[in-house]
XYZ file of C-alpha atoms in Angstrom:
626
model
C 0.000 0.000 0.000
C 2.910 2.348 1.043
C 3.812 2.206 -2.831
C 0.236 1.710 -4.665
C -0.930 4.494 -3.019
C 1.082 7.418 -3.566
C 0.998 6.342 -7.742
C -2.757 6.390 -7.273
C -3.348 9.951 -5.532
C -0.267 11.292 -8.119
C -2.820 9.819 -11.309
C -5.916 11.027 -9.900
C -4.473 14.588 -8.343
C -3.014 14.898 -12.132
C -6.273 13.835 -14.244
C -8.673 16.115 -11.886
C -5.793 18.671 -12.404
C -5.802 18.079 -16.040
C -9.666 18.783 -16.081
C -9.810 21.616 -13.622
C -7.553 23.323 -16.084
C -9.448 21.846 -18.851
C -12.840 23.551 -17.682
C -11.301 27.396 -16.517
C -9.110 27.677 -19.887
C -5.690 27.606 -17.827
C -2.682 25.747 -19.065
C -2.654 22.590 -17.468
C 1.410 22.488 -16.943
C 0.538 25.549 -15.080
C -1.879 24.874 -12.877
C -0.840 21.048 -12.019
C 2.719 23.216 -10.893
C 1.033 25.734 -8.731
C -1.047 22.487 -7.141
C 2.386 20.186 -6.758
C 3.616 23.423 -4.964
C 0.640 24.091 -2.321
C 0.637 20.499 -1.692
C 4.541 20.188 -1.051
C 3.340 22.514 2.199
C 0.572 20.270 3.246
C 0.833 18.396 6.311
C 1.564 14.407 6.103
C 2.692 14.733 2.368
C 6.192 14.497 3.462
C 9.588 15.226 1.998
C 8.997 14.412 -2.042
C 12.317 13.985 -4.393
C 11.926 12.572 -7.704
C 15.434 10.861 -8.387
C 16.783 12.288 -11.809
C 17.616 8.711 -12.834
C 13.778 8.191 -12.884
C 12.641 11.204 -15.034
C 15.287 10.517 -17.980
C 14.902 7.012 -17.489
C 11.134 6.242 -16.831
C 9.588 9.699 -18.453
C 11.404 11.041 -20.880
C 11.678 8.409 -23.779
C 8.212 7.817 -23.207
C 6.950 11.524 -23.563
C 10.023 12.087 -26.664
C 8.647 9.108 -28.391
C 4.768 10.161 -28.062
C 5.646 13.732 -29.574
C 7.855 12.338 -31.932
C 5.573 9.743 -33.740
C 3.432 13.011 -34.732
C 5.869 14.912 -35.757
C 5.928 15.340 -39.612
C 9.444 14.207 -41.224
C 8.150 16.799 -43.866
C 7.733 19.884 -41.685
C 11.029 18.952 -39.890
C 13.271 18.569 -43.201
C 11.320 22.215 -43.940
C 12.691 24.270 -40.916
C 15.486 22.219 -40.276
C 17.756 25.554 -40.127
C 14.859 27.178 -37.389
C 15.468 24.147 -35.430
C 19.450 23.944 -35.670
C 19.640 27.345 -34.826
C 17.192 26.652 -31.703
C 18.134 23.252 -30.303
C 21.695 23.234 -30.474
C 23.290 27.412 -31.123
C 20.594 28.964 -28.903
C 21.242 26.119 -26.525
C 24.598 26.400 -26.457
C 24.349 30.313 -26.166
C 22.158 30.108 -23.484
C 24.422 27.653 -21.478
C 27.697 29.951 -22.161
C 25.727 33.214 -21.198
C 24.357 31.866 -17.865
C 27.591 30.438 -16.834
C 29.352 33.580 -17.471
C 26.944 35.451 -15.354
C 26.594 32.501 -12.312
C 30.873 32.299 -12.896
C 30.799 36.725 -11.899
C 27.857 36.594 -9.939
C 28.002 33.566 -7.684
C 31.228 31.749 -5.557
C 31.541 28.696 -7.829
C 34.055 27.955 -10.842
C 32.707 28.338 -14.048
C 32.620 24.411 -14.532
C 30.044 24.382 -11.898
C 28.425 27.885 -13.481
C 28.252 26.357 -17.583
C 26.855 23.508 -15.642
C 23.572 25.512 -14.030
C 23.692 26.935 -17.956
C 23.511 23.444 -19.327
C 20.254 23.325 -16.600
C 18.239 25.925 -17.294
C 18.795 25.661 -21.386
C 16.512 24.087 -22.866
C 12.924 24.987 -22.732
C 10.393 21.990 -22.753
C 8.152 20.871 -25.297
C 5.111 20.274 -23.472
C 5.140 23.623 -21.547
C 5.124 25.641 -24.236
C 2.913 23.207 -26.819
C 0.445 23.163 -24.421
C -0.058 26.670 -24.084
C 0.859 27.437 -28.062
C -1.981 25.123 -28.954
C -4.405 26.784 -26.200
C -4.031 30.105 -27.143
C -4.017 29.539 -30.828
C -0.852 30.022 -33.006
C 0.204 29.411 -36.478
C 0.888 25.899 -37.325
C 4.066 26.470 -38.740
C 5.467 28.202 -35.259
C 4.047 25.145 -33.552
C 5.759 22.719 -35.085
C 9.047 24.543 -34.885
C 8.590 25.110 -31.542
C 8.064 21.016 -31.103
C 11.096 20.761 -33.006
C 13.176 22.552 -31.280
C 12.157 20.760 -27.895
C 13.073 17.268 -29.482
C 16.559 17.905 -29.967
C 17.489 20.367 -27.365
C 17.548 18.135 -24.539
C 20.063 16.075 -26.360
C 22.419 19.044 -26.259
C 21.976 20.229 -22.775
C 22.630 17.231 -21.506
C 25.709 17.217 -23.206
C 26.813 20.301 -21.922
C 25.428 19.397 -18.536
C 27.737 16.435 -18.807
C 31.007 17.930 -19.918
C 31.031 20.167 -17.214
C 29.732 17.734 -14.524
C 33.006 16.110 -15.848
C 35.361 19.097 -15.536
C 33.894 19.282 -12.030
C 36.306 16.068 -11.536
C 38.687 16.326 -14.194
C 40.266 18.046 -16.587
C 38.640 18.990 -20.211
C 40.006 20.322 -23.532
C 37.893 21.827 -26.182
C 38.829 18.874 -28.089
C 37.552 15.954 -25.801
C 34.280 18.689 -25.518
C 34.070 18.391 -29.608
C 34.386 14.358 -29.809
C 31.882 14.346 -26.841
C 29.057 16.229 -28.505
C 29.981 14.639 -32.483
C 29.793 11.082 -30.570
C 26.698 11.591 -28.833
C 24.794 12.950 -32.165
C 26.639 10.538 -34.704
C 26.100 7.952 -32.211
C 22.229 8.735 -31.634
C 21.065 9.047 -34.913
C 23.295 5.654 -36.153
C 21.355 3.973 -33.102
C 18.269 5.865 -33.998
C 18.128 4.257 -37.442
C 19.053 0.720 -36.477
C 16.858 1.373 -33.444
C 14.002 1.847 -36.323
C 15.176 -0.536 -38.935
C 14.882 -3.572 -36.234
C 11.014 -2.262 -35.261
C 9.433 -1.688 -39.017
C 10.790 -5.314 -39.447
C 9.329 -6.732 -36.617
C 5.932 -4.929 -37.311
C 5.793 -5.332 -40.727
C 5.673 -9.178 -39.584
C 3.538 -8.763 -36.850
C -0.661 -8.544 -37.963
C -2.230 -8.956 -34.681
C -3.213 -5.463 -32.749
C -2.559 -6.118 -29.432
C 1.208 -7.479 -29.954
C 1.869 -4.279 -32.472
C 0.583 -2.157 -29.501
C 2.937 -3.607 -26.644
C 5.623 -3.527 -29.207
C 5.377 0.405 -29.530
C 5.592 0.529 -25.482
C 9.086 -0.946 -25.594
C 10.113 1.022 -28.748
C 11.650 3.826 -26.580
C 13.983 2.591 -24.506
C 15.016 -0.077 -27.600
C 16.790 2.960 -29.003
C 17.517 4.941 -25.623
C 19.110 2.210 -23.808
C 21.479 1.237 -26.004
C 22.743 5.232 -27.295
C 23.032 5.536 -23.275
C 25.212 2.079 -23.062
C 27.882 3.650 -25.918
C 27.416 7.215 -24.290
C 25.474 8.816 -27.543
C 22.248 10.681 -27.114
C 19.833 8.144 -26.037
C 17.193 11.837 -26.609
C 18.554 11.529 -30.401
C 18.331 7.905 -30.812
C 14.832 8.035 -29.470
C 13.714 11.482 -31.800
C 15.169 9.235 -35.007
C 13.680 6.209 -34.380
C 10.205 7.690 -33.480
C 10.279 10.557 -36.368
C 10.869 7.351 -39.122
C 7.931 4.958 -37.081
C 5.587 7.345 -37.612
C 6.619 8.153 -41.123
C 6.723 4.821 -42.267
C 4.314 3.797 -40.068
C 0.711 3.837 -43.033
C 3.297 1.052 -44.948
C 4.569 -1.179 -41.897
C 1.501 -1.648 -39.586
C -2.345 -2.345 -40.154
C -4.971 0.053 -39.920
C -5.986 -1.411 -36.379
C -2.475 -1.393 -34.840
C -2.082 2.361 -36.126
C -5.595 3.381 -34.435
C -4.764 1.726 -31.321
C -1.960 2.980 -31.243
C -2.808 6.473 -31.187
C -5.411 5.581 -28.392
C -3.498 3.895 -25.976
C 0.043 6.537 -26.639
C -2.670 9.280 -26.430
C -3.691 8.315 -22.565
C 0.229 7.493 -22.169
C 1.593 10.769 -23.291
C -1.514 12.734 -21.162
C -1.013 11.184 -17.670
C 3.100 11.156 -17.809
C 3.012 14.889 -19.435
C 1.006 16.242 -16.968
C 2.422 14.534 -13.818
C 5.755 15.736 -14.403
C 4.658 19.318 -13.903
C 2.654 18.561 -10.448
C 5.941 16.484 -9.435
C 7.911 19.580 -10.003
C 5.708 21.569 -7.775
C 6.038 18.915 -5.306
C 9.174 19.199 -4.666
C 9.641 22.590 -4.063
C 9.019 22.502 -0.299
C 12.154 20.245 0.243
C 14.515 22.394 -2.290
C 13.775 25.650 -0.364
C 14.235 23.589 3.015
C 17.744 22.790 1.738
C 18.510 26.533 0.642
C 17.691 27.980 4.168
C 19.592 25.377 5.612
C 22.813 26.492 3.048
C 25.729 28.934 3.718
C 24.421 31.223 0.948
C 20.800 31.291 2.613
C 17.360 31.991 0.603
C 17.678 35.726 0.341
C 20.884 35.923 -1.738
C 19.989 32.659 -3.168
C 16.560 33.619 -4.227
C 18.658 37.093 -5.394
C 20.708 34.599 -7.906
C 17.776 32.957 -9.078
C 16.224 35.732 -10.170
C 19.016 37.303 -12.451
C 19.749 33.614 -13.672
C 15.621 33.655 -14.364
C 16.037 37.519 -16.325
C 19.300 36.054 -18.157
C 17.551 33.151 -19.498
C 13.907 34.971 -20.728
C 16.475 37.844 -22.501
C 18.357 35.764 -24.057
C 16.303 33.668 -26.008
C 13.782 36.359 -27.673
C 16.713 38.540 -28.532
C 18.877 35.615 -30.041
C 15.466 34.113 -32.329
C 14.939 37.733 -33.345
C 18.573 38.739 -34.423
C 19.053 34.756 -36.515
C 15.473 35.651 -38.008
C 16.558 39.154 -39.336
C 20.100 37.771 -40.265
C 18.557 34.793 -41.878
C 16.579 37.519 -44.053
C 19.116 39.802 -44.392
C 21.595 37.112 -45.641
C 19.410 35.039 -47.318
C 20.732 31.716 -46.298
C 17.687 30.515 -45.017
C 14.976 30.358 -47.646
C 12.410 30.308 -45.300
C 13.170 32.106 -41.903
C 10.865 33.209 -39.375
C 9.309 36.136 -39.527
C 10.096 39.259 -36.791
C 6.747 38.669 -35.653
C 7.260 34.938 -35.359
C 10.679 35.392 -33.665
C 9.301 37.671 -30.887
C 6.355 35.304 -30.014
C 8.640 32.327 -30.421
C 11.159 33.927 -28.366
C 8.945 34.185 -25.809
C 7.382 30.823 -25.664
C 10.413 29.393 -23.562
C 9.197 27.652 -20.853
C 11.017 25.365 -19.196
C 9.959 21.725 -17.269
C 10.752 18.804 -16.241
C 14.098 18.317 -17.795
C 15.741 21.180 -16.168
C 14.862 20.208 -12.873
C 16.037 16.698 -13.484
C 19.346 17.752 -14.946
C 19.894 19.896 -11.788
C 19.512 16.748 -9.722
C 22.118 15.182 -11.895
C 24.798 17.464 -10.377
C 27.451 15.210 -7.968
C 26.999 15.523 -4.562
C 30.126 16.699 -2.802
C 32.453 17.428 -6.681
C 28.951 20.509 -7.219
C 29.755 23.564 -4.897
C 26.740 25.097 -3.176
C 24.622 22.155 -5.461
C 21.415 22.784 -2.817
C 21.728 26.785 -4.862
C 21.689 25.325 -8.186
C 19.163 23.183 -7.758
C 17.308 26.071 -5.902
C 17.586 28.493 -9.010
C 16.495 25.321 -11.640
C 13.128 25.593 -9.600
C 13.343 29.198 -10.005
C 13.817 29.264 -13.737
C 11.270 26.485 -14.219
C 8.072 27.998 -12.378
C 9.407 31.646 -13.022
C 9.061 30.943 -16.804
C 6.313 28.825 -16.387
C 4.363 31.732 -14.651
C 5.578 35.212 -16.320
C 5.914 33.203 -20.440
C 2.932 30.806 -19.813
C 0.154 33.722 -18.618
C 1.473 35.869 -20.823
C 1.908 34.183 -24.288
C -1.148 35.097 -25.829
C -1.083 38.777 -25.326
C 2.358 38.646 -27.091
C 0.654 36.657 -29.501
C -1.935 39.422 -29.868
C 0.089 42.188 -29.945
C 1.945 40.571 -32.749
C -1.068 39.715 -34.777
C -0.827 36.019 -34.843
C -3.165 33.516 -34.367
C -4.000 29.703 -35.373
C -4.628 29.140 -38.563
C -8.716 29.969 -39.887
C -10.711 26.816 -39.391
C -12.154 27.775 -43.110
C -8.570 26.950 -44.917
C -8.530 23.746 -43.016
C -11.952 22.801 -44.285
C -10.993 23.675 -47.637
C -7.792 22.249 -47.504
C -9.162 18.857 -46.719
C -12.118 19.277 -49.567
C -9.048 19.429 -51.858
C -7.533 16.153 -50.074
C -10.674 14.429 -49.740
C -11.502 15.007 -53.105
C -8.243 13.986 -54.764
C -8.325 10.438 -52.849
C -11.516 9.670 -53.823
C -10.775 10.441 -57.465
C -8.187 7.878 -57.353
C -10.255 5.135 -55.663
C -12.939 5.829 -58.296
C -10.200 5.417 -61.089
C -9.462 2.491 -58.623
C -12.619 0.897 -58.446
C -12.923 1.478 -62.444
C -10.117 -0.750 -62.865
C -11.288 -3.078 -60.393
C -14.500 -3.434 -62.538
C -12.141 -4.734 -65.554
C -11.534 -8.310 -63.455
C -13.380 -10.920 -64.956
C -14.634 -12.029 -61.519
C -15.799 -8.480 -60.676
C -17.370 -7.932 -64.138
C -20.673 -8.961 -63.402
C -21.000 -6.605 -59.933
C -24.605 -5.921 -59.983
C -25.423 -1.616 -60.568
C -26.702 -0.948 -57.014
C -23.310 -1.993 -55.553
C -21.349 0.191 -57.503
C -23.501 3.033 -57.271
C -23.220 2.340 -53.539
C -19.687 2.474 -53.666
C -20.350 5.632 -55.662
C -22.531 7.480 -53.226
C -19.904 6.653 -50.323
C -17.003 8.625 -51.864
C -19.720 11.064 -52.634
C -20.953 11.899 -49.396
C -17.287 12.092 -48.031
C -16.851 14.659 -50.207
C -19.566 16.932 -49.722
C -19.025 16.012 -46.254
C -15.975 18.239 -46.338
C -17.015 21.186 -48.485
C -20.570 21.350 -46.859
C -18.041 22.589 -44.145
C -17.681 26.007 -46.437
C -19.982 28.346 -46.593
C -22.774 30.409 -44.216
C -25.528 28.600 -44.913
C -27.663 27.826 -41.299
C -29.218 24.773 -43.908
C -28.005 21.364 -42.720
C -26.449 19.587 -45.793
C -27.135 16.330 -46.796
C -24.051 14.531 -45.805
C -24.864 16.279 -41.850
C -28.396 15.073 -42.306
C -27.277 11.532 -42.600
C -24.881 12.200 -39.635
C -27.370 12.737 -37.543
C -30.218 10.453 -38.418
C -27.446 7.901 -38.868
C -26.396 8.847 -34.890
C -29.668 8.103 -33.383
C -30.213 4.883 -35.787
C -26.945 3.658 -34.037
C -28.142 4.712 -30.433
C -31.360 2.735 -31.190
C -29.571 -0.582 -32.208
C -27.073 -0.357 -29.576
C -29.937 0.128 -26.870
C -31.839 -2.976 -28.363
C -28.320 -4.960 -28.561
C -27.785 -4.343 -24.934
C -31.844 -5.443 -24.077
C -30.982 -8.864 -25.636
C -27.102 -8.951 -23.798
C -28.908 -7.929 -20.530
C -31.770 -10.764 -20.910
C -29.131 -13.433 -21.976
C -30.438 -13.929 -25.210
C -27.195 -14.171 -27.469
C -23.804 -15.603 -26.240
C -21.399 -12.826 -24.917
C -18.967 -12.853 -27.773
C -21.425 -12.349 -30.291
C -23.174 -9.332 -28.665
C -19.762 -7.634 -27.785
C -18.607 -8.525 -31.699
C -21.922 -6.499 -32.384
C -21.324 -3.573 -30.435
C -17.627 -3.293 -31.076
C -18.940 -2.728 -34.854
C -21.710 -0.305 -34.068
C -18.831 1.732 -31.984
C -16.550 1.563 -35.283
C -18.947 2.651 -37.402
C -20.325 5.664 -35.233
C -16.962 6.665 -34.494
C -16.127 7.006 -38.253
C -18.859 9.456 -38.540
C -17.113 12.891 -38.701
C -18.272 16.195 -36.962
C -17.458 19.257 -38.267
C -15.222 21.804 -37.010
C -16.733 24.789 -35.226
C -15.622 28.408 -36.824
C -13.937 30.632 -34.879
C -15.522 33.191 -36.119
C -18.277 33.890 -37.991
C -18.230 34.927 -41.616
C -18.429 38.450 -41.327
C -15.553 38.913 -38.470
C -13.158 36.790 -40.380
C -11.188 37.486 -43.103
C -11.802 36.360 -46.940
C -10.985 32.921 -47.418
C -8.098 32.279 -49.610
C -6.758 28.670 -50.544
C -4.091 27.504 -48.407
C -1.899 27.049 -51.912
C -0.454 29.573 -53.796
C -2.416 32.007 -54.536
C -2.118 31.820 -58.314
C -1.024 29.114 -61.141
C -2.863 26.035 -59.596
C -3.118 25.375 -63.391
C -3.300 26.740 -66.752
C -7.007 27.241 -66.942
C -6.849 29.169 -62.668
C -4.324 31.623 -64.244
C -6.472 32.028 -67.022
C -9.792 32.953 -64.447
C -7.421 34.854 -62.784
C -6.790 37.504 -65.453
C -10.183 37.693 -65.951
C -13.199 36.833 -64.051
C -17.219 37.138 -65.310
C -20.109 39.082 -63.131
C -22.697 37.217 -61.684
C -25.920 36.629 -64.303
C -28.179 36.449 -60.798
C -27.494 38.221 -57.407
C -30.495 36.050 -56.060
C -29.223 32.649 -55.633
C -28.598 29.512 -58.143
C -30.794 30.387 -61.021
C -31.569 26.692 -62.223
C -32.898 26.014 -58.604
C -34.803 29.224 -58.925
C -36.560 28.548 -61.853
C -37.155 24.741 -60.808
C -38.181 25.731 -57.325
C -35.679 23.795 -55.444
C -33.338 25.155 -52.552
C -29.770 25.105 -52.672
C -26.594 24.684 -50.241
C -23.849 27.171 -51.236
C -23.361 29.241 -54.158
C -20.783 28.679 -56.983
C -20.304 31.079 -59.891
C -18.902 30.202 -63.135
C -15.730 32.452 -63.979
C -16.445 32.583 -67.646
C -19.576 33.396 -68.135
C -21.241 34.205 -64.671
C -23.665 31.526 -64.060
C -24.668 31.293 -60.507
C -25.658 27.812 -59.751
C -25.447 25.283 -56.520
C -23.066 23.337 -54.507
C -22.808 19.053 -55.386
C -24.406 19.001 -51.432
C -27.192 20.496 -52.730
C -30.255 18.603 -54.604
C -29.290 19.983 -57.592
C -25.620 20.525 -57.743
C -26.308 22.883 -60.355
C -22.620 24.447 -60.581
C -21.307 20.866 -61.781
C -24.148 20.312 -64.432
C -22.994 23.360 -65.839
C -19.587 22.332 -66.177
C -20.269 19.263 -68.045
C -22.970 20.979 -69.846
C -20.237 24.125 -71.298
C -16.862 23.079 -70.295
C -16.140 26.045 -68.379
C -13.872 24.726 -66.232
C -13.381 27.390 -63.447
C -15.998 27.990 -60.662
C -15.743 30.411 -57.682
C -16.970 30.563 -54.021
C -19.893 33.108 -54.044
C -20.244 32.796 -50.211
C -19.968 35.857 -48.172
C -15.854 36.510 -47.226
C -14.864 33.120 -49.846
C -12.554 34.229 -52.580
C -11.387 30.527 -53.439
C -11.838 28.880 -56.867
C -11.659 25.529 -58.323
C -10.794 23.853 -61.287
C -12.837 20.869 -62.524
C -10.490 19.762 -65.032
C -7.096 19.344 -62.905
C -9.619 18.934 -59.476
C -7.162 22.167 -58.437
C -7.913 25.102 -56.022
C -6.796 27.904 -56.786
C-alpha cells in the first residue's frame, strides 16, 4: 500500500488537475505546478524527491517518443535551419551566457556555473505546446517550436555532462568536440538501427494487441542502447520515433495504427502532466535545503532571479537577431518572420528536464549544489508563470493567431476530393476483373454514393448557410439509428439472449462505425468577423485554366441565388459562380448541384466561391484550387 498508493493519488491529483484546467481555460502544466507546490506545504505529504535517474529514465523516452511519432518528417526537413539554430546554437548560447553570469555573480568555478547553464537551457516541449496550442498560433510556429524541444535536450545534456566532468577532471575543447559529435553521430546511427529492427518486426507482426505492446518498448530499444555507448539516447529516441511514424501507413495495419494512437494518447496525457505537479512537489524540500545552506534563501533567491532575467532575454533577442540575419543574408529560404521570432522567443518555458538535470549534479564534486538546484526551480516555475500567462497577449500584440478553421476545411475538400478520385479510377479498374465484371449496378452506385458523401461532407463545411447539408443530415439520423440498435443490442445482452462474444462482436462494430462518422469543425468566427478565405496554396497558377480565371473573371448573371434552382423551385446549399460566363448555380451538397451540371454541360472549367468573405476557386479539369 505504502507504494500503490502514492501512484494512485499522483494519477488522480493529475487527471482532476488536467480537467480543472481543462474547464477554466488555464494551461494545465501551469496549474498542475502551482497544485504540486501548495501540496509540497501540506501536512503528512512528506519530503517528495523525484530521483533524476527516474525522469530521464522512466519519463522522458516515453513523452520524446509520443511527440515524436506526430511529428511530420516533412515539416522537420522544412525548418530544419529554425530548429538547428534553436536546439543546439541557442542552446549552447544560453548555457555559455548563464555560466558567465553565475561564474561573476556567484562563488563557484565556471565548470560548476556552464553547468547551471547546461540546466536551465533548454525549454520543454510540453510547456510551451500546451499553451501554443491553447491560445491559438500558427501551425508552422508550432511545429518549430516542437522541433526545437526534441533535440534540445540532447544538447543540454551534453553540456550538462562535460562540465559535470570538468567538475572532476580536466577537459580540452577537443575531448568537448568528440563528446558532442559522438553523442549525435552515435544517436542518430542507433536511432536508425533502433528503427530498422522495429518496421521489421511490425511489418511481420498482424495482430493489434502485440503491435501495440511492441510500440511501449520502442523507446527505450533505441535509448538504452545510445546511453550504453554514451550517444544521445534523446537523439536515438527522436530518429527512431520521427521514421515509425513516417513509415508507419506502410509497416503496420490500420488497427495497430488506431490503437496505437489511443493507448500513446492516454500514455503521453497522464506522464506529461504529472511531471509538472511532481515539479511543484518538490519545491518545499529544495527551499528547506537553501535555508539550511551557507548562501541562505535571500541571496539565493537574489541569484535565481538574475539567472531567471538572463535566461527569458536571451532567447527572444537571439530568435529575433538569426530571423533578421537569416533575411538579411538570405541563407535561409524560409526564416521566421520578426513577428514569429518575438512570439517564439517568448514561448520558452522550461519543465521537467531542467529540474532533473539539476539533480544530476554530484553531490560533494557541485559547490553550493542545494543553490543550483534552488535556481532550476526558479527558472522552471518563473518561466512557467511570467511566459505561460502571458503568451497570448504577445501573440496578440503581434497579430498572430491559429490558422482559420475555413482553410482547413478547404484544404481537406481538396484532399478528400483527390483520394476519392483515385479510388474511383481504382474501383474502375477493379471493374475490368473478370470475376468483378458482373457486380450488380446498385453496388457500384453504392460504392459511388460513399465517396460522394465524403466529399460533400468536407465542403458542406464552407460556406454560411444555417441549412443542414445532406451529408450532416445523414450524420445525424445515422447517430440516433446507431443509439437505437445499440440500446436494443444491450436489451438482448442484458436478458441473456445471445452468447457474450457475439453481442460484444456487435457492439464493437456499431462503436466503429459511429466513431467514423465525422463532426465538423466549429468556426472561430463567424463569416463576417473573419477574413476572406483564400486557398491555403499559392495564390495563383494552380493550373493553366486558374491563371487564365485569374486575369479575368465574369459578373454574376443572378445576385439572387442559383438560377436553375430558382426557376425549378428547389433550394440550394452554397453558391458557386462560373468564372467565364457568370452563371450562378449550386453546390454538389445540394439537390441539384447545379454548378457541376454546368460544367459538363459548357466546359467552363473554373468555378468560384460566391459565399460571403470566400474568394477561393476551383478547377474541374485538374480537381485544383486555386
Amino acid at each position: 500500500m505504502h507504494v500503490a498508493l502514492p501512484i494512485v493519488l499522483l494519477v488522480a491529483t493529475t487527471i482532476l488537475g488536467s480537467l480543472v484546467a481543462r474547464r477554466v481555460g488555464l494551461s494545465g502544466p501551469l496549474l498542475l505546478t502551482a497544485v504540486g507546490v501548495a501540496l509540497s506545504y501540506a501536512p503528512g505529504v512528506g519530503e517528495v524527491h523525484l530521483d533524476s535517474e527516474v525522469v530521464l529514465l522512466g519519463f522522458l523516452p516515453p513523452l520524446l517518443y509520443a511527440t515524436a511519432l506526430r511529428i511530420s518528417l516533412v515539416d522537420l526537413r522544412r525548418d530544419v535551419y529554425q530548429i538547428i539554430q534553436l536546439s543546439v546554437l541557442l542552446v549552447l548560447f544560453t548555457a555559455i551566457v548563464v555560466g558567465l553570469v553565475s561564474w561573476w555573480l556567484m562563488p563557484i568555478g565556471f565548470a560548476a556555473a556552464l553547468a547551471l547553464g547546461g540546466v536551465v537551457a533548454p525549454p520543454d516541449a510540453v510547456a510551451a505546446t500546451a499553451v501554443a496550442r491553447r491560445i491559438g498560433l500558427p501551425r508552422r510556429l508550432v511545429a518549430v517550436l516542437e522541433g526545437e524541444s526534441l533535440f534540445n535536450d540532447a544538447t543540454a545534456l551534453v553540456t550538462v555532462s562535460t562540465a559535470t566532468l570538468a567538475l572532476q577532471q580536466s577537459v580540452t575543447p577537443l575531448s568537448v568536440g568528440v563528446d558532442f559529435l559522438v553523442a549525435t553521430v552515435g544517436g542518430i546511427a542507433i536511432g536508425v538501427v533502433a528503427f530498422l529492427v522495429m518496421a521489421f518486426i511490425q511489418k511481420h507482426v498482424k495482430d493489434t494487441p502485440t503491435s501495440v505492446a511492441l510500440s511501449f518498448i520502442s523507446p527505450w530499444v533505441a535509448f538504452l542502447p545510445a546511453e550504453e555507448i554514451h550517444s544521445s539516447g534523446v537523439i536515438a529516441v527522436v530518429v527512431m520515433a520521427v521514421l515509425l511514424g513516417y513509415k508507419a501507413p506502410y509497416i503496420q495495419t490500420p488497427q495497430a495504427r488506431v490503437s496505437e494512437r489511443m493507448n500513446w494518447d492516454s500514455v503521453q496525457f497522464i506522464l506529461e502532466n504529472m511531471v509538472f505537479l511532481l515539479i511543484g512537489l518538490q519545491a518545499a524540500t529544495i527551499i528547506t535545503d537553501v535555508i539550511e545552506s551557507d548562501i541562505g534563501l535571500a541571496r539565493t533567491s537574489a541569484y535565481a532571479l538574475t539567472v531567471l532575467a538572463t535566461v527569458m532575454f536571451i532567447r527572444p533577442v537571439f530568435i529575433i537577431f538569426a530571423a533578421w540575419l537569416g533575411r538579411v543574408a538570405r541563407w535561409d529560404s524560409r526564416p521566421l518572420s520578426l513577428r514569429e521570432g518575438a512570439v517564439a522567443g517568448w514561448a520558452g518555458m522550461r519543465g521537467v528536464v531542467t529540474l532533473a538535470a539539476a539533480f544530476l549534479l554530484p553531490e560533494g564534486a557541485t559547490p553550493h549544489r542545494e543553490t543550483l538546484i534552488f535556481i532550476a526551480l526558479t527558472v522552471t516555475i518563473g518561466t512557467l508563470v511570467l511566459q505561460g500567462f502571458t503568451l497570448g497577449t504577445v501573440a496578440k500584440a503581434m497579430k498572430l493567431h491559429a490558422p482559420d478553421p475555413r482553410e482547413d476545411a478547404l484544404a481537406a475538400a481538396q484532399v478528400v476530393q483527390a483520394s476519392i478520385d483515385a479510388g474511383e479510377v481504382a474501383m474502375r479498374k477493379a471493374l475490368e476483373d473478370p470475376r468483378l465484371a458482373d457486380t450488380p449496378e446498385p453496388i457500384v452506385k453504392s460504392l459511388e454514393k460513399q465517396g460522394m458523401r465524403r466529399a460533400n461532407l468536407m465542403w458542406e463545411r464552407l460556406g454560411s448557410s444555417d441549412v443542414l447539408g445532406p451529408t450532416q443530415q445523414y450524420r445525424e439520423i445515422r447517430q440516433q439509428m446507431l443509439a437505437a440498435e445499440r440500446n436494443k443490442v444491450l436489451e438482448m445482452r442484458d436478458h441473456g439472449l445471445v452468447d457474450h462474444e457475439v453481442i460484444d462482436n456487435i457492439l464493437y462494430q456499431l462503436d466503429i462505425e459511429e466513431s467514423m462518422i465525422l463532426t465538423a469543425d466549429d468556426r472561430d468566427a463567424a463569416p463576417g468577423e473573419a477574413k476572406p478565405l483564400l486557398t491555403p496554396e499559392a495564390r495563383r497558377g494552380g493550373c493553366e485554366h486558374l491563371v487564365e480565371a485569374d486575369n479575368s473573371c465574369a459578373a454574376p448573371q443572378s445576385h439572387e441565388g442559383c438560377q436553375a434552382c430558382l426557376e425549378e423551385g428547389m433550394a440550394w446549399l452554397h453558391l458557386r459562380m462560373c468564372t467565364a460566363c457568370g452563371f450562378v448555380g449550386c453546390c454538389d451538397s445540394s439537390p441539384g448541384a447545379h454548378a457541376s451540371a454546368h460544367y459538363r454541360e459548357t466546359g467552363h472549367p473554373v468555378m468560384r466561391s460566391l459565399e460571403p468573405g470566400e474568394e477561393w476557386r476551383w478547377c474541374f479539369v485538374d480537381n485544383l484550387p486555386g
